Short mmCIF file of C-alpha atoms in Angstrom, two decimals:
data_model
loop_
_atom_site.label_atom_id
_atom_site.label_comp_id
_atom_site.label_asym_id
_atom_site.label_seq_id
_atom_site.Cartn_x
_atom_site.Cartn_y
_atom_site.Cartn_z
CA GLU A 675 -94.91 -69.33 27.59
CA ALA A 676 -96.37 -69.17 24.09
CA GLY A 677 -94.93 -66.43 21.89
CA VAL A 678 -96.61 -63.91 19.64
CA ALA A 679 -98.57 -65.75 16.96
CA GLN A 680 -99.10 -64.33 13.47
CA SER A 681 -100.89 -65.63 10.41
CA PRO A 682 -100.59 -66.14 7.57
CA ARG A 683 -96.82 -66.54 7.23
CA TYR A 684 -96.86 -65.64 3.56
CA LYS A 685 -99.30 -63.87 1.29
CA ILE A 686 -99.13 -63.05 -2.40
CA ILE A 687 -101.75 -60.74 -3.92
CA GLU A 688 -102.12 -58.47 -6.90
CA LYS A 689 -102.08 -54.71 -6.54
CA ARG A 690 -105.43 -53.14 -5.70
CA GLN A 691 -106.55 -56.29 -3.88
CA SER A 692 -107.16 -56.34 -0.15
CA VAL A 693 -105.39 -58.41 2.50
CA ALA A 694 -105.64 -58.95 6.25
CA PHE A 695 -103.13 -60.13 8.83
CA TRP A 696 -103.85 -61.52 12.26
CA CYS A 697 -101.85 -61.33 15.49
CA ASN A 698 -102.35 -62.97 18.87
CA PRO A 699 -100.04 -61.45 21.48
CA ILE A 700 -98.55 -63.13 24.52
CA SER A 701 -101.23 -63.71 27.14
CA GLY A 702 -101.56 -60.77 29.50
CA HIS A 703 -99.68 -58.31 27.33
CA ALA A 704 -101.56 -55.02 27.25
CA THR A 705 -99.54 -53.33 24.52
CA LEU A 706 -99.56 -54.51 20.92
CA TYR A 707 -97.58 -53.12 18.00
CA TRP A 708 -97.66 -53.55 14.24
CA TYR A 709 -94.46 -52.86 12.31
CA GLN A 710 -93.67 -52.79 8.61
CA GLN A 711 -90.22 -54.02 7.58
CA ILE A 712 -89.21 -53.33 4.00
CA LEU A 713 -86.33 -55.43 2.68
CA GLY A 714 -82.99 -54.10 3.89
CA GLN A 715 -84.51 -51.72 6.41
CA GLY A 716 -85.31 -51.78 10.09
CA PRO A 717 -88.92 -52.21 11.19
CA LYS A 718 -91.09 -49.09 11.20
CA LEU A 719 -93.97 -48.73 13.66
CA LEU A 720 -97.38 -48.52 11.99
CA ILE A 721 -99.67 -48.57 15.02
CA GLN A 722 -99.50 -49.11 18.77
CA PHE A 723 -102.42 -50.27 20.92
CA GLN A 724 -102.77 -50.11 24.68
CA ASN A 725 -105.51 -52.65 25.44
CA ASN A 726 -108.11 -51.78 22.78
CA GLY A 727 -107.16 -48.11 22.42
CA VAL A 728 -104.80 -46.59 19.85
CA VAL A 729 -101.74 -44.90 21.37
CA ASP A 730 -99.85 -44.01 18.21
CA ASP A 731 -100.86 -44.38 14.57
CA SER A 732 -98.93 -41.42 13.21
CA GLN A 733 -97.14 -43.49 10.56
CA LEU A 734 -100.12 -45.56 9.46
CA PRO A 735 -101.23 -44.71 5.88
CA LYS A 736 -104.84 -44.33 6.90
CA ASP A 737 -106.15 -44.03 3.35
CA ARG A 738 -105.40 -47.73 2.82
CA PHE A 739 -104.35 -49.29 6.12
CA SER A 740 -106.58 -50.02 9.09
CA ALA A 741 -106.10 -51.96 12.30
CA GLU A 742 -108.27 -53.00 15.18
CA ARG A 743 -107.96 -54.69 18.54
CA LEU A 744 -111.59 -54.86 19.55
CA LYS A 745 -111.39 -56.94 22.72
CA GLY A 746 -107.92 -55.86 23.75
CA VAL A 747 -106.37 -59.21 22.87
CA ASP A 748 -105.78 -60.23 19.27
CA SER A 749 -105.51 -57.74 16.44
CA THR A 750 -106.08 -57.49 12.69
CA LEU A 751 -104.21 -55.28 10.24
CA LYS A 752 -105.83 -54.67 6.85
CA ILE A 753 -104.62 -53.15 3.61
CA GLN A 754 -107.16 -52.06 1.03
CA PRO A 755 -106.26 -51.49 -1.76
CA ALA A 756 -102.69 -52.78 -1.80
CA LYS A 757 -99.92 -51.01 -3.69
CA LEU A 758 -96.63 -52.38 -4.95
CA GLU A 759 -94.73 -50.47 -2.26
CA ASP A 760 -96.62 -52.37 0.45
CA SER A 761 -94.47 -55.43 -0.24
CA ALA A 762 -92.80 -56.03 3.10
CA VAL A 763 -92.79 -58.16 6.22
CA TYR A 764 -95.45 -57.17 8.73
CA LEU A 765 -94.36 -57.84 12.27
CA CYS A 766 -96.51 -57.91 15.36
CA ALA A 767 -95.04 -57.38 18.82
CA SER A 768 -96.39 -57.21 22.33
CA SER A 769 -95.25 -56.11 25.76
CA LEU A 770 -96.71 -56.26 29.27
CA GLN A 771 -97.05 -52.51 29.31
CA ALA A 772 -95.58 -49.83 27.09
CA SER A 773 -93.29 -48.35 29.72
CA ALA A 774 -89.71 -49.55 29.28
CA GLN A 775 -90.74 -53.16 28.80
CA PRO A 776 -89.07 -55.40 26.24
CA GLN A 777 -91.14 -56.10 23.17
CA HIS A 778 -91.59 -59.68 21.99
CA PHE A 779 -91.97 -60.24 18.28
CA GLY A 780 -93.80 -62.77 16.14
CA ASP A 781 -92.26 -64.28 13.01
CA GLY A 782 -94.14 -61.90 10.76
CA THR A 783 -96.20 -62.12 7.59
CA ARG A 784 -94.29 -61.72 4.34
CA LEU A 785 -96.47 -59.88 1.82
CA SER A 786 -95.67 -59.80 -1.88
CA ILE A 787 -97.62 -57.55 -4.23
CA LEU A 788 -97.63 -58.50 -7.91
CA LYS B 1246 -86.94 -36.46 15.18
CA GLN B 1247 -85.08 -39.51 16.46
CA GLU B 1248 -82.82 -41.23 13.95
CA VAL B 1249 -80.89 -44.42 14.56
CA THR B 1250 -77.84 -45.42 12.53
CA GLN B 1251 -75.91 -48.67 12.56
CA ILE B 1252 -72.39 -49.12 11.32
CA PRO B 1253 -71.18 -51.19 9.57
CA ALA B 1254 -74.06 -52.26 7.35
CA ALA B 1255 -72.39 -55.62 6.78
CA LEU B 1256 -69.53 -57.48 8.40
CA SER B 1257 -67.77 -60.73 7.61
CA VAL B 1258 -65.34 -62.21 10.15
CA PRO B 1259 -63.57 -65.53 10.72
CA GLU B 1260 -64.80 -67.77 13.50
CA GLY B 1261 -63.36 -67.01 16.92
CA GLU B 1262 -62.90 -63.29 16.37
CA ASN B 1263 -64.20 -60.73 18.83
CA LEU B 1264 -66.29 -58.03 17.18
CA VAL B 1265 -68.10 -54.78 17.88
CA LEU B 1266 -71.30 -53.52 16.31
CA ASN B 1267 -72.16 -49.85 16.59
CA CYS B 1268 -75.44 -48.00 17.03
CA SER B 1269 -75.88 -44.24 17.25
CA PHE B 1270 -78.99 -42.15 17.89
CA THR B 1271 -79.62 -38.44 17.52
CA ASP B 1272 -81.85 -37.68 20.52
CA SER B 1273 -80.48 -38.66 23.92
CA ALA B 1274 -83.92 -38.50 25.60
CA ILE B 1275 -84.54 -42.24 25.45
CA TYR B 1276 -86.12 -44.64 27.91
CA ASN B 1277 -84.10 -47.65 26.87
CA LEU B 1278 -82.15 -49.27 24.04
CA GLN B 1279 -82.60 -52.84 22.92
CA TRP B 1280 -80.47 -55.06 20.72
CA PHE B 1281 -82.19 -57.68 18.58
CA ARG B 1282 -81.13 -60.52 16.37
CA GLN B 1283 -83.04 -61.36 13.20
CA ASP B 1284 -82.51 -64.59 11.27
CA PRO B 1285 -83.65 -64.79 7.64
CA GLY B 1286 -87.43 -65.14 7.38
CA LYS B 1287 -87.87 -64.80 11.12
CA GLY B 1288 -89.01 -62.20 13.57
CA LEU B 1289 -86.81 -60.39 16.04
CA THR B 1290 -85.23 -62.06 19.04
CA SER B 1291 -84.37 -59.79 21.95
CA LEU B 1292 -80.74 -60.03 23.02
CA LEU B 1293 -80.19 -57.28 25.56
CA LEU B 1294 -82.24 -54.41 26.96
CA ILE B 1295 -80.44 -51.46 28.57
CA GLN B 1296 -82.49 -48.99 30.56
CA SER B 1297 -81.51 -45.33 30.22
CA SER B 1298 -80.05 -45.32 33.74
CA GLN B 1299 -77.77 -48.28 33.00
CA ARG B 1300 -74.36 -48.34 31.36
CA GLU B 1301 -74.19 -51.92 30.17
CA GLN B 1302 -75.80 -55.34 30.11
CA THR B 1303 -74.21 -58.75 29.63
CA SER B 1304 -75.57 -62.09 28.53
CA GLY B 1305 -73.16 -64.92 27.85
CA ARG B 1306 -70.79 -63.86 25.08
CA LEU B 1307 -72.70 -60.64 24.48
CA ASN B 1308 -72.07 -57.29 26.14
CA ALA B 1309 -73.94 -54.12 25.27
CA SER B 1310 -72.96 -50.68 26.47
CA LEU B 1311 -74.87 -47.42 26.43
CA ASP B 1312 -73.53 -43.86 26.47
CA LYS B 1313 -76.70 -41.81 26.40
CA SER B 1314 -74.98 -38.43 26.45
CA SER B 1315 -73.04 -39.18 23.27
CA GLY B 1316 -75.91 -41.08 21.66
CA ARG B 1317 -74.03 -44.33 21.23
CA SER B 1318 -74.32 -48.00 22.01
CA THR B 1319 -72.06 -50.91 21.15
CA LEU B 1320 -72.73 -54.62 21.04
CA TYR B 1321 -69.66 -56.69 21.73
CA ILE B 1322 -69.65 -60.34 20.67
CA ALA B 1323 -66.83 -62.45 22.06
CA ALA B 1324 -65.41 -65.50 20.34
CA SER B 1325 -67.81 -65.36 17.40
CA GLN B 1326 -69.31 -68.58 16.01
CA PRO B 1327 -70.98 -69.41 12.66
CA GLY B 1328 -74.28 -69.63 14.55
CA ASP B 1329 -73.98 -65.91 15.33
CA SER B 1330 -74.54 -65.13 11.64
CA ALA B 1331 -77.67 -62.97 11.44
CA THR B 1332 -78.78 -59.36 11.17
CA TYR B 1333 -78.41 -57.36 14.37
CA LEU B 1334 -80.74 -54.45 14.99
CA CYS B 1335 -80.74 -51.82 17.68
CA ALA B 1336 -83.81 -49.86 18.69
CA VAL B 1337 -84.44 -46.97 21.07
CA THR B 1338 -87.66 -46.03 22.81
CA SER B 1339 -88.84 -42.54 23.53
CA GLY B 1340 -92.11 -40.59 23.52
CA THR B 1341 -94.93 -43.14 23.65
CA TYR B 1342 -92.40 -45.94 24.14
CA LYS B 1343 -92.45 -46.80 20.48
CA TYR B 1344 -89.29 -48.31 19.05
CA ILE B 1345 -87.19 -46.52 16.47
CA PHE B 1346 -84.98 -49.06 14.72
CA GLY B 1347 -81.69 -48.79 12.94
CA THR B 1348 -81.22 -50.44 9.55
CA GLY B 1349 -79.18 -53.27 11.01
CA THR B 1350 -75.78 -54.88 10.60
CA ARG B 1351 -75.63 -58.12 8.61
CA LEU B 1352 -73.06 -60.35 10.26
CA LYS B 1353 -71.50 -63.40 8.67
CA VAL B 1354 -69.13 -65.55 10.71
CA LEU B 1355 -67.03 -67.83 8.55
CA ALA B 1356 -66.14 -71.34 9.73
#
């Protein structure tokens, strides 16, 4: 079974630029999550999708972050404009359904803001 | 608001030692608790998932226990090996089944 795929693996941009990350979940997984992991901290949920609908985006900084999952499969997370504090690893995870299912994680995208 | 704490933040042990990692959470109304391993530059690998109705789960040299009423979980690693060196994270689910993570324990097993 193929795992959660993310790209790119690394990205370096200057502050105020924009950036986008892509995630392809495990086939058949209805729930998709984006997490932000700042160095030395545990991951923090940014947004949770159930199919193509948003379940929870309470911690997403909506003035600069946006995410979509238009066809209920792969997803894109965008930051525009980026700030220095956005330097982090962005992890995508998926699960069959939200309810008490284990989440499977991709290797993440490491973002550095100069 | 759910908060998850992991102690110790870092741990260094000689190979072969048995060790215990601790995780505590403030709100006992959880659906499950999951332990993960994270290697440098990698995503999270699931180790053990304990449903709220369960007391423990075992996989090989790993044993995780859950005491929901006291808000605690422990991950026991038997006969540690250098390959066990990694960061270990615990996470609880509640509400919309989103995960709340602890800050992790960085484990180093010395050969």
